mmCIF file of N, CA and C in Angstrom:
data_model
loop_
_atom_site.group_PDB
_atom_site.id
_atom_site.type_symbol
_atom_site.label_atom_id
_atom_site.label_comp_id
_atom_site.label_asym_id
_atom_site.label_seq_id
_atom_site.Cartn_x
_atom_site.Cartn_y
_atom_site.Cartn_z
ATOM 1 N N MET B 1 -6.618 16.475 -29.794
ATOM 2 C CA MET B 1 -7.416 15.559 -28.997
ATOM 3 C C MET B 1 -8.587 16.319 -28.378
ATOM 4 N N ASP B 2 -9.719 15.694 -28.361
ATOM 5 C CA ASP B 2 -10.911 16.271 -27.744
ATOM 6 C C ASP B 2 -10.662 16.450 -26.252
ATOM 7 N N LYS B 3 -10.944 17.645 -25.731
ATOM 8 C CA LYS B 3 -10.655 17.910 -24.318
ATOM 9 C C LYS B 3 -11.595 17.189 -23.362
ATOM 10 N N SER B 4 -12.627 16.511 -23.877
ATOM 11 C CA SER B 4 -13.534 15.777 -22.994
ATOM 12 C C SER B 4 -13.267 14.278 -23.031
ATOM 13 N N THR B 5 -12.119 13.882 -23.533
ATOM 14 C CA THR B 5 -11.836 12.466 -23.672
ATOM 15 C C THR B 5 -11.003 11.933 -22.520
ATOM 16 N N CYS B 6 -11.349 10.751 -22.060
ATOM 17 C CA CYS B 6 -10.563 10.028 -21.065
ATOM 18 C C CYS B 6 -9.662 9.086 -21.857
ATOM 19 N N THR B 7 -8.339 9.212 -21.709
ATOM 20 C CA THR B 7 -7.418 8.411 -22.509
ATOM 21 C C THR B 7 -6.450 7.636 -21.627
ATOM 22 N N PRO B 8 -6.066 6.414 -22.059
ATOM 23 C CA PRO B 8 -5.130 5.633 -21.258
ATOM 24 C C PRO B 8 -3.743 6.251 -21.273
ATOM 25 N N CYS B 9 -3.041 6.129 -20.167
ATOM 26 C CA CYS B 9 -1.651 6.573 -20.067
ATOM 27 C C CYS B 9 -0.766 5.338 -20.128
ATOM 28 N N GLY B 10 0.316 5.401 -20.868
ATOM 29 C CA GLY B 10 1.284 4.303 -20.858
ATOM 30 C C GLY B 10 0.943 3.148 -21.764
ATOM 31 N N GLY B 11 0.254 3.387 -22.853
ATOM 32 C CA GLY B 11 0.001 2.323 -23.815
ATOM 33 C C GLY B 11 -1.342 1.659 -23.642
ATOM 34 N N GLU B 12 -1.673 0.825 -24.607
ATOM 35 C CA GLU B 12 -2.990 0.212 -24.627
ATOM 36 C C GLU B 12 -2.933 -1.303 -24.754
ATOM 37 N N VAL B 13 -1.833 -1.941 -24.339
ATOM 38 C CA VAL B 13 -1.730 -3.383 -24.474
ATOM 39 C C VAL B 13 -2.299 -4.080 -23.247
ATOM 40 N N ALA B 14 -2.832 -5.281 -23.445
ATOM 41 C CA ALA B 14 -3.424 -6.028 -22.339
ATOM 42 C C ALA B 14 -2.367 -6.761 -21.521
ATOM 43 N N VAL B 15 -1.244 -7.100 -22.133
ATOM 44 C CA VAL B 15 -0.160 -7.756 -21.420
ATOM 45 C C VAL B 15 1.101 -6.966 -21.688
ATOM 46 N N ALA B 16 1.859 -6.689 -20.644
ATOM 47 C CA ALA B 16 3.095 -5.927 -20.785
ATOM 48 C C ALA B 16 4.192 -6.639 -20.010
ATOM 49 N N THR B 17 5.418 -6.160 -20.172
ATOM 50 C CA THR B 17 6.519 -6.712 -19.399
ATOM 51 C C THR B 17 7.144 -5.604 -18.582
ATOM 52 N N ASN B 18 7.692 -5.957 -17.435
ATOM 53 C CA ASN B 18 8.356 -4.966 -16.604
ATOM 54 C C ASN B 18 9.844 -4.926 -16.942
ATOM 55 N N ALA B 19 10.630 -4.174 -16.151
ATOM 56 C CA ALA B 19 12.059 -4.019 -16.420
ATOM 57 C C ALA B 19 12.806 -5.354 -16.369
ATOM 58 N N LYS B 20 12.293 -6.312 -15.618
ATOM 59 C CA LYS B 20 12.940 -7.627 -15.524
ATOM 60 C C LYS B 20 12.409 -8.589 -16.582
ATOM 61 N N ASN B 21 11.653 -8.053 -17.543
ATOM 62 C CA ASN B 21 11.092 -8.820 -18.654
ATOM 63 C C ASN B 21 10.112 -9.898 -18.200
ATOM 64 N N ARG B 22 9.458 -9.674 -17.062
ATOM 65 C CA ARG B 22 8.414 -10.578 -16.598
ATOM 66 C C ARG B 22 7.065 -10.048 -17.055
ATOM 67 N N VAL B 23 6.149 -10.963 -17.344
ATOM 68 C CA VAL B 23 4.816 -10.550 -17.774
ATOM 69 C C VAL B 23 4.097 -9.889 -16.607
ATOM 70 N N VAL B 24 3.480 -8.751 -16.885
ATOM 71 C CA VAL B 24 2.725 -7.990 -15.893
ATOM 72 C C VAL B 24 1.260 -7.994 -16.330
ATOM 73 N N PHE B 25 0.358 -8.218 -15.392
ATOM 74 C CA PHE B 25 -1.066 -8.236 -15.720
ATOM 75 C C PHE B 25 -1.572 -6.827 -15.984
ATOM 76 N N ARG B 26 -2.188 -6.615 -17.139
ATOM 77 C CA ARG B 26 -2.826 -5.342 -17.487
ATOM 78 C C ARG B 26 -4.225 -5.665 -17.985
ATOM 79 N N PRO B 27 -5.241 -5.364 -17.179
ATOM 80 C CA PRO B 27 -6.604 -5.684 -17.604
ATOM 81 C C PRO B 27 -6.985 -4.934 -18.873
ATOM 82 N N ARG B 28 -7.812 -5.586 -19.680
ATOM 83 C CA ARG B 28 -8.292 -4.957 -20.914
ATOM 84 C C ARG B 28 -9.325 -3.901 -20.577
ATOM 85 N N ILE B 29 -9.362 -2.857 -21.404
ATOM 86 C CA ILE B 29 -10.292 -1.746 -21.172
ATOM 87 C C ILE B 29 -10.995 -1.376 -22.460
ATOM 88 N N GLU B 30 -12.104 -0.674 -22.294
ATOM 89 C CA GLU B 30 -12.735 0.019 -23.416
ATOM 90 C C GLU B 30 -13.305 1.315 -22.871
ATOM 91 N N ILE B 31 -13.250 2.344 -23.695
ATOM 92 C CA ILE B 31 -13.757 3.660 -23.307
ATOM 93 C C ILE B 31 -14.793 4.063 -24.339
ATOM 94 N N LEU B 32 -16.001 4.313 -23.864
ATOM 95 C CA LEU B 32 -17.091 4.708 -24.754
ATOM 96 C C LEU B 32 -17.408 6.177 -24.542
ATOM 97 N N SER B 33 -17.579 6.887 -25.635
ATOM 98 C CA SER B 33 -18.000 8.281 -25.575
ATOM 99 C C SER B 33 -19.520 8.306 -25.664
ATOM 100 N N GLN B 34 -20.152 8.968 -24.711
ATOM 101 C CA GLN B 34 -21.604 9.061 -24.675
ATOM 102 C C GLN B 34 -21.989 10.525 -24.529
ATOM 103 N N PRO B 35 -23.210 10.900 -24.896
ATOM 104 C CA PRO B 35 -23.610 12.310 -24.793
ATOM 105 C C PRO B 35 -23.452 12.876 -23.382
ATOM 106 N N GLU B 36 -23.688 12.053 -22.356
ATOM 107 C CA GLU B 36 -23.615 12.544 -20.981
ATOM 108 C C GLU B 36 -22.215 12.444 -20.380
ATOM 109 N N GLY B 37 -21.280 11.830 -21.086
ATOM 110 C CA GLY B 37 -19.916 11.708 -20.576
ATOM 111 C C GLY B 37 -19.195 10.523 -21.176
ATOM 112 N N GLU B 38 -18.318 9.919 -20.387
ATOM 113 C CA GLU B 38 -17.529 8.778 -20.839
ATOM 114 C C GLU B 38 -17.862 7.571 -19.967
ATOM 115 N N LEU B 39 -17.801 6.391 -20.565
ATOM 116 C CA LEU B 39 -17.962 5.145 -19.825
ATOM 117 C C LEU B 39 -16.693 4.341 -20.043
ATOM 118 N N LEU B 40 -16.010 4.032 -18.957
ATOM 119 C CA LEU B 40 -14.775 3.260 -19.001
ATOM 120 C C LEU B 40 -15.076 1.903 -18.399
ATOM 121 N N ARG B 41 -14.804 0.829 -19.151
ATOM 122 C CA ARG B 41 -15.028 -0.520 -18.634
ATOM 123 C C ARG B 41 -13.691 -1.250 -18.561
ATOM 124 N N VAL B 42 -13.452 -1.868 -17.410
ATOM 125 C CA VAL B 42 -12.207 -2.596 -17.165
ATOM 126 C C VAL B 42 -12.572 -4.054 -16.905
ATOM 127 N N GLU B 43 -11.997 -4.963 -17.681
ATOM 128 C CA GLU B 43 -12.295 -6.384 -17.552
ATOM 129 C C GLU B 43 -11.432 -6.991 -16.444
ATOM 130 N N LEU B 44 -12.078 -7.470 -15.377
ATOM 131 C CA LEU B 44 -11.369 -7.988 -14.201
ATOM 132 C C LEU B 44 -12.013 -9.275 -13.691
ATOM 133 N N PRO B 45 -11.934 -10.366 -14.454
ATOM 134 C CA PRO B 45 -12.572 -11.598 -13.996
ATOM 135 C C PRO B 45 -11.975 -12.079 -12.680
ATOM 136 N N GLY B 46 -12.856 -12.429 -11.750
ATOM 137 C CA GLY B 46 -12.426 -12.994 -10.478
ATOM 138 C C GLY B 46 -12.043 -11.996 -9.406
ATOM 139 N N ILE B 47 -12.087 -10.712 -9.685
ATOM 140 C CA ILE B 47 -11.688 -9.726 -8.670
ATOM 141 C C ILE B 47 -12.874 -9.400 -7.763
ATOM 142 N N THR B 48 -12.562 -9.007 -6.540
ATOM 143 C CA THR B 48 -13.593 -8.560 -5.606
ATOM 144 C C THR B 48 -13.426 -7.063 -5.369
ATOM 145 N N ARG B 49 -14.470 -6.438 -4.899
ATOM 146 C CA ARG B 49 -14.459 -4.994 -4.634
ATOM 147 C C ARG B 49 -13.370 -4.619 -3.635
ATOM 148 N N GLU B 50 -13.134 -5.484 -2.668
ATOM 149 C CA GLU B 50 -12.135 -5.205 -1.634
ATOM 150 C C GLU B 50 -10.711 -5.179 -2.191
ATOM 151 N N ARG B 51 -10.496 -5.770 -3.341
ATOM 152 C CA ARG B 51 -9.157 -5.825 -3.937
ATOM 153 C C ARG B 51 -8.944 -4.745 -4.997
ATOM 154 N N LEU B 52 -9.866 -3.781 -5.038
ATOM 155 C CA LEU B 52 -9.794 -2.684 -6.012
ATOM 156 C C LEU B 52 -9.632 -1.350 -5.312
ATOM 157 N N ASP B 53 -8.955 -0.420 -5.974
ATOM 158 C CA ASP B 53 -8.811 0.947 -5.477
ATOM 159 C C ASP B 53 -8.902 1.874 -6.686
ATOM 160 N N VAL B 54 -9.830 2.808 -6.650
ATOM 161 C CA VAL B 54 -10.002 3.775 -7.737
ATOM 162 C C VAL B 54 -9.872 5.163 -7.137
ATOM 163 N N GLN B 55 -8.995 5.985 -7.720
ATOM 164 C CA GLN B 55 -8.756 7.330 -7.206
ATOM 165 C C GLN B 55 -8.546 8.309 -8.349
ATOM 166 N N VAL B 56 -8.812 9.580 -8.054
ATOM 167 C CA VAL B 56 -8.443 10.669 -8.954
ATOM 168 C C VAL B 56 -7.184 11.287 -8.369
ATOM 169 N N GLU B 57 -6.127 11.347 -9.181
ATOM 170 C CA GLU B 57 -4.860 11.957 -8.774
ATOM 171 C C GLU B 57 -4.528 13.037 -9.803
ATOM 172 N N GLY B 58 -4.756 14.285 -9.426
ATOM 173 C CA GLY B 58 -4.537 15.384 -10.370
ATOM 174 C C GLY B 58 -5.492 15.261 -11.539
ATOM 175 N N ASP B 59 -4.937 15.187 -12.756
ATOM 176 C CA ASP B 59 -5.776 15.052 -13.954
ATOM 177 C C ASP B 59 -5.853 13.605 -14.438
ATOM 178 N N GLN B 60 -5.588 12.652 -13.523
ATOM 179 C CA GLN B 60 -5.614 11.241 -13.901
ATOM 180 C C GLN B 60 -6.569 10.438 -13.024
ATOM 181 N N LEU B 61 -7.224 9.467 -13.654
ATOM 182 C CA LEU B 61 -8.020 8.471 -12.953
ATOM 183 C C LEU B 61 -7.120 7.246 -12.825
ATOM 184 N N VAL B 62 -6.952 6.743 -11.606
ATOM 185 C CA VAL B 62 -6.046 5.622 -11.363
ATOM 186 C C VAL B 62 -6.856 4.437 -10.845
ATOM 187 N N VAL B 63 -6.701 3.292 -11.513
ATOM 188 C CA VAL B 63 -7.364 2.054 -11.107
ATOM 189 C C VAL B 63 -6.261 1.073 -10.712
ATOM 190 N N ARG B 64 -6.269 0.664 -9.445
ATOM 191 C CA ARG B 64 -5.276 -0.290 -8.939
ATOM 192 C C ARG B 64 -6.014 -1.486 -8.358
ATOM 193 N N GLY B 65 -5.345 -2.612 -8.366
ATOM 194 C CA GLY B 65 -5.957 -3.772 -7.743
ATOM 195 C C GLY B 65 -5.062 -4.978 -7.781
ATOM 196 N N SER B 66 -5.628 -6.070 -7.321
ATOM 197 C CA SER B 66 -4.904 -7.327 -7.276
ATOM 198 C C SER B 66 -5.874 -8.455 -7.593
ATOM 199 N N VAL B 67 -5.578 -9.177 -8.655
ATOM 200 C CA VAL B 67 -6.372 -10.342 -9.025
ATOM 201 C C VAL B 67 -5.644 -11.554 -8.460
ATOM 202 N N ALA B 68 -6.325 -12.315 -7.622
ATOM 203 C CA ALA B 68 -5.703 -13.446 -6.926
ATOM 204 C C ALA B 68 -5.192 -14.494 -7.905
ATOM 205 N N ASN B 69 -4.037 -15.050 -7.574
ATOM 206 C CA ASN B 69 -3.503 -16.173 -8.346
ATOM 207 C C ASN B 69 -4.349 -17.405 -8.069
ATOM 208 N N GLU B 70 -4.452 -18.265 -9.060
ATOM 209 C CA GLU B 70 -5.192 -19.514 -8.891
ATOM 210 C C GLU B 70 -4.398 -20.447 -7.972
ATOM 211 N N PRO B 71 -5.089 -21.311 -7.252
ATOM 212 C CA PRO B 71 -4.380 -22.270 -6.395
ATOM 213 C C PRO B 71 -3.420 -23.136 -7.214
ATOM 214 N N GLU B 72 -2.298 -23.492 -6.603
ATOM 215 C CA GLU B 72 -1.319 -24.331 -7.297
ATOM 216 C C GLU B 72 -1.859 -25.745 -7.449
ATOM 217 N N GLY B 73 -1.288 -26.471 -8.381
ATOM 218 C CA GLY B 73 -1.687 -27.854 -8.587
ATOM 219 C C GLY B 73 -2.690 -28.038 -9.710
ATOM 220 N N ARG B 74 -3.193 -26.934 -10.256
ATOM 221 C CA ARG B 74 -4.124 -27.051 -11.378
ATOM 222 C C ARG B 74 -3.327 -27.231 -12.662
ATOM 223 N N SER B 75 -3.874 -28.017 -13.559
ATOM 224 C CA SER B 75 -3.209 -28.273 -14.837
ATOM 225 C C SER B 75 -4.074 -27.685 -15.949
ATOM 226 N N TYR B 76 -3.702 -26.510 -16.429
ATOM 227 C CA TYR B 76 -4.482 -25.821 -17.453
ATOM 228 C C TYR B 76 -4.103 -26.318 -18.847
ATOM 229 N N LEU B 77 -5.083 -26.469 -19.694
ATOM 230 C CA LEU B 77 -4.833 -26.716 -21.105
ATOM 231 C C LEU B 77 -4.637 -25.393 -21.831
ATOM 232 N N LEU B 78 -5.335 -24.368 -21.364
ATOM 233 C CA LEU B 78 -5.204 -23.012 -21.898
ATOM 234 C C LEU B 78 -5.556 -22.055 -20.778
ATOM 235 N N ARG B 79 -4.768 -21.002 -20.610
ATOM 236 C CA ARG B 79 -5.059 -20.020 -19.561
ATOM 237 C C ARG B 79 -4.779 -18.633 -20.105
ATOM 238 N N GLU B 80 -5.832 -17.840 -20.262
ATOM 239 C CA GLU B 80 -5.682 -16.479 -20.763
ATOM 240 C C GLU B 80 -6.063 -15.438 -19.724
ATOM 241 N N TYR B 81 -6.641 -15.859 -18.602
ATOM 242 C CA TYR B 81 -6.944 -14.912 -17.530
ATOM 243 C C TYR B 81 -5.647 -14.508 -16.855
ATOM 244 N N GLY B 82 -5.502 -13.221 -16.610
ATOM 245 C CA GLY B 82 -4.313 -12.736 -15.926
ATOM 246 C C GLY B 82 -4.520 -12.727 -14.424
ATOM 247 N N SER B 83 -3.417 -12.616 -13.694
ATOM 248 C CA SER B 83 -3.493 -12.485 -12.244
ATOM 249 C C SER B 83 -2.318 -11.650 -11.771
ATOM 250 N N GLY B 84 -2.435 -11.134 -10.563
ATOM 251 C CA GLY B 84 -1.373 -10.320 -9.983
ATOM 252 C C GLY B 84 -1.842 -8.897 -9.740
ATOM 253 N N ASP B 85 -0.900 -8.061 -9.312
ATOM 254 C CA ASP B 85 -1.186 -6.651 -9.063
ATOM 255 C C ASP B 85 -1.178 -5.885 -10.381
ATOM 256 N N PHE B 86 -1.980 -4.832 -10.446
ATOM 257 C CA PHE B 86 -2.006 -4.017 -11.659
ATOM 258 C C PHE B 86 -2.293 -2.570 -11.302
ATOM 259 N N GLU B 87 -1.990 -1.706 -12.239
ATOM 260 C CA GLU B 87 -2.340 -0.286 -12.144
ATOM 261 C C GLU B 87 -2.557 0.220 -13.562
ATOM 262 N N ARG B 88 -3.690 0.885 -13.772
ATOM 263 C CA ARG B 88 -3.974 1.537 -15.056
ATOM 264 C C ARG B 88 -4.272 2.993 -14.763
ATOM 265 N N ARG B 89 -3.726 3.885 -15.589
ATOM 266 C CA ARG B 89 -3.925 5.329 -15.436
ATOM 267 C C ARG B 89 -4.576 5.874 -16.702
ATOM 268 N N PHE B 90 -5.480 6.837 -16.486
ATOM 269 C CA PHE B 90 -6.200 7.456 -17.589
ATOM 270 C C PHE B 90 -6.201 8.961 -17.394
ATOM 271 N N LYS B 91 -5.816 9.689 -18.430
ATOM 272 C CA LYS B 91 -5.861 11.152 -18.371
ATOM 273 C C LYS B 91 -7.315 11.575 -18.505
ATOM 274 N N ILE B 92 -7.764 12.420 -17.587
ATOM 275 C CA ILE B 92 -9.158 12.867 -17.578
ATOM 276 C C ILE B 92 -9.255 14.179 -18.335
ATOM 277 N N GLY B 93 -10.140 14.239 -19.324
ATOM 278 C CA GLY B 93 -10.343 15.458 -20.100
ATOM 279 C C GLY B 93 -10.881 16.600 -19.255
ATOM 280 N N GLU B 94 -10.614 17.818 -19.695
ATOM 281 C CA GLU B 94 -11.021 19.031 -18.967
ATOM 282 C C GLU B 94 -12.526 19.147 -18.773
ATOM 283 N N ASP B 95 -13.299 18.615 -19.702
ATOM 284 C CA ASP B 95 -14.751 18.764 -19.642
ATOM 285 C C ASP B 95 -15.446 17.684 -18.810
ATOM 286 N N LEU B 96 -14.674 16.793 -18.183
ATOM 287 C CA LEU B 96 -15.275 15.737 -17.371
ATOM 288 C C LEU B 96 -15.284 16.137 -15.900
ATOM 289 N N ASP B 97 -16.364 15.769 -15.210
ATOM 290 C CA ASP B 97 -16.608 16.167 -13.824
ATOM 291 C C ASP B 97 -16.027 15.127 -12.862
ATOM 292 N N THR B 98 -14.817 15.370 -12.366
ATOM 293 C CA THR B 98 -14.145 14.393 -11.499
ATOM 294 C C THR B 98 -14.858 14.207 -10.160
ATOM 295 N N ALA B 99 -15.610 15.187 -9.715
ATOM 296 C CA ALA B 99 -16.306 15.089 -8.425
ATOM 297 C C ALA B 99 -17.478 14.110 -8.474
ATOM 298 N N ASN B 100 -17.937 13.763 -9.664
ATOM 299 C CA ASN B 100 -19.115 12.900 -9.775
ATOM 300 C C ASN B 100 -18.850 11.594 -10.516
ATOM 301 N N ILE B 101 -17.609 11.132 -10.509
ATOM 302 C CA ILE B 101 -17.290 9.835 -11.107
ATOM 303 C C ILE B 101 -17.917 8.744 -10.239
ATOM 304 N N SER B 102 -18.533 7.756 -10.883
ATOM 305 C CA SER B 102 -19.114 6.635 -10.137
ATOM 306 C C SER B 102 -18.513 5.327 -10.647
ATOM 307 N N ALA B 103 -18.524 4.310 -9.784
ATOM 308 C CA ALA B 103 -17.942 3.010 -10.132
ATOM 309 C C ALA B 103 -18.880 1.894 -9.702
ATOM 310 N N GLU B 104 -18.946 0.855 -10.540
ATOM 311 C CA GLU B 104 -19.768 -0.315 -10.235
ATOM 312 C C GLU B 104 -19.034 -1.554 -10.730
ATOM 313 N N LEU B 105 -18.974 -2.581 -9.892
ATOM 314 C CA LEU B 105 -18.343 -3.847 -10.259
ATOM 315 C C LEU B 105 -19.424 -4.909 -10.362
ATOM 316 N N ALA B 106 -19.562 -5.507 -11.536
ATOM 317 C CA ALA B 106 -20.561 -6.558 -11.740
ATOM 318 C C ALA B 106 -20.045 -7.551 -12.773
ATOM 319 N N GLU B 107 -20.145 -8.829 -12.440
ATOM 320 C CA GLU B 107 -19.791 -9.916 -13.351
ATOM 321 C C GLU B 107 -18.398 -9.751 -13.955
ATOM 322 N N GLY B 108 -17.433 -9.345 -13.131
ATOM 323 C CA GLY B 108 -16.054 -9.249 -13.583
ATOM 324 C C GLY B 108 -15.713 -8.030 -14.411
ATOM 325 N N VAL B 109 -16.612 -7.057 -14.451
ATOM 326 C CA VAL B 109 -16.354 -5.826 -15.206
ATOM 327 C C VAL B 109 -16.556 -4.627 -14.283
ATOM 328 N N LEU B 110 -15.521 -3.789 -14.196
ATOM 329 C CA LEU B 110 -15.608 -2.540 -13.447
ATOM 330 C C LEU B 110 -16.055 -1.460 -14.424
ATOM 331 N N ALA B 111 -17.195 -0.836 -14.148
ATOM 332 C CA ALA B 111 -17.723 0.240 -14.997
ATOM 333 C C ALA B 111 -17.548 1.563 -14.267
ATOM 334 N N LEU B 112 -16.834 2.481 -14.893
ATOM 335 C CA LEU B 112 -16.608 3.813 -14.334
ATOM 336 C C LEU B 112 -17.303 4.823 -15.226
ATOM 337 N N ARG B 113 -18.181 5.615 -14.635
ATOM 338 C CA ARG B 113 -18.895 6.650 -15.386
ATOM 339 C C ARG B 113 -18.277 7.993 -15.050
ATOM 340 N N LEU B 114 -17.833 8.690 -16.083
ATOM 341 C CA LEU B 114 -17.220 10.007 -15.934
ATOM 342 C C LEU B 114 -18.137 11.011 -16.614
ATOM 343 N N PRO B 115 -19.024 11.647 -15.856
ATOM 344 C CA PRO B 115 -19.978 12.572 -16.473
ATOM 345 C C PRO B 115 -19.296 13.854 -16.944
ATOM 346 N N LYS B 116 -19.906 14.468 -17.947
ATOM 347 C CA LYS B 116 -19.430 15.781 -18.388
ATOM 348 C C LYS B 116 -19.835 16.822 -17.356
ATOM 349 N N LYS B 117 -19.046 17.883 -17.268
ATOM 350 C CA LYS B 117 -19.431 19.012 -16.424
ATOM 351 C C LYS B 117 -20.710 19.601 -16.995
ATOM 352 N N SER B 118 -21.537 20.180 -16.147
ATOM 353 C CA SER B 118 -22.836 20.715 -16.576
ATOM 354 C C SER B 118 -22.715 21.622 -17.784
ATOM 355 N N GLU B 119 -21.747 22.534 -17.744
ATOM 356 C CA GLU B 119 -21.611 23.490 -18.844
ATOM 357 C C GLU B 119 -21.145 22.834 -20.140
ATOM 358 N N ALA B 120 -20.619 21.605 -20.069
ATOM 359 C CA ALA B 120 -20.124 20.930 -21.264
ATOM 360 C C ALA B 120 -21.186 20.059 -21.934
ATOM 361 N N LYS B 121 -22.279 19.782 -21.244
ATOM 362 C CA LYS B 121 -23.320 18.926 -21.806
ATOM 363 C C LYS B 121 -24.112 19.686 -22.860
ATOM 364 N N PRO B 122 -24.452 19.005 -23.962
ATOM 365 C CA PRO B 122 -25.289 19.671 -24.953
ATOM 366 C C PRO B 122 -26.671 19.956 -24.369
ATOM 367 N N ARG B 123 -27.223 21.074 -24.721
ATOM 368 C CA ARG B 123 -28.574 21.394 -24.246
ATOM 369 C C ARG B 123 -29.338 22.076 -25.369
ATOM 370 N N LYS B 124 -30.621 21.858 -25.358
ATOM 371 C CA LYS B 124 -31.484 22.439 -26.379
ATOM 372 C C LYS B 124 -31.831 23.862 -25.972
ATOM 373 N N ILE B 125 -31.785 24.762 -26.928
ATOM 374 C CA ILE B 125 -32.147 26.160 -26.708
ATOM 375 C C ILE B 125 -33.582 26.346 -27.185
ATOM 376 N N GLU B 126 -34.418 26.797 -26.284
ATOM 377 C CA GLU B 126 -35.821 27.024 -26.630
ATOM 378 C C GLU B 126 -35.938 28.298 -27.459
ATOM 379 N N ILE B 127 -36.722 28.219 -28.512
ATOM 380 C CA ILE B 127 -36.973 29.388 -29.359
ATOM 381 C C ILE B 127 -38.370 29.891 -29.038
ATOM 382 N N ARG B 128 -38.444 31.149 -28.606
ATOM 383 C CA ARG B 128 -39.737 31.731 -28.233
ATOM 384 C C ARG B 128 -40.179 32.729 -29.299
ATOM 385 N N SER B 129 -41.468 32.904 -29.369
ATOM 386 C CA SER B 129 -42.033 33.928 -30.259
ATOM 387 C C SER B 129 -42.133 35.234 -29.498
ATOM 388 N N CYS B 130 -41.945 36.345 -30.192
ATOM 389 C CA CYS B 130 -42.059 37.666 -29.556
ATOM 390 C C CYS B 130 -43.394 38.279 -29.857
#
């Protein structure tokens, strides 16, 4: 595995079950590799910033939150949006700079930027004439 990769811990399914065989909400994610680092996007329709918690714990990035349940009495024909408490963990690669991770929530998507450490970024070497 590339040491600069951010990888999910505990599987990659969007819906899981707990020990009591109840459905547990697991937001969908995508991780993009970019020259300057990694971009992790977490799909969280209806969540607010106040209901999110993002932390670095050791070599893991932890995203926790709570998506509010819809009011009772609604009659859905189809419902694919999840709700409830969730936690997603991602192993942070050695070449990523945990001190400079940034997060932005917009239009139901949490975007986390994990930049590469300075020494890990590609750089052009200037060739001089003697």
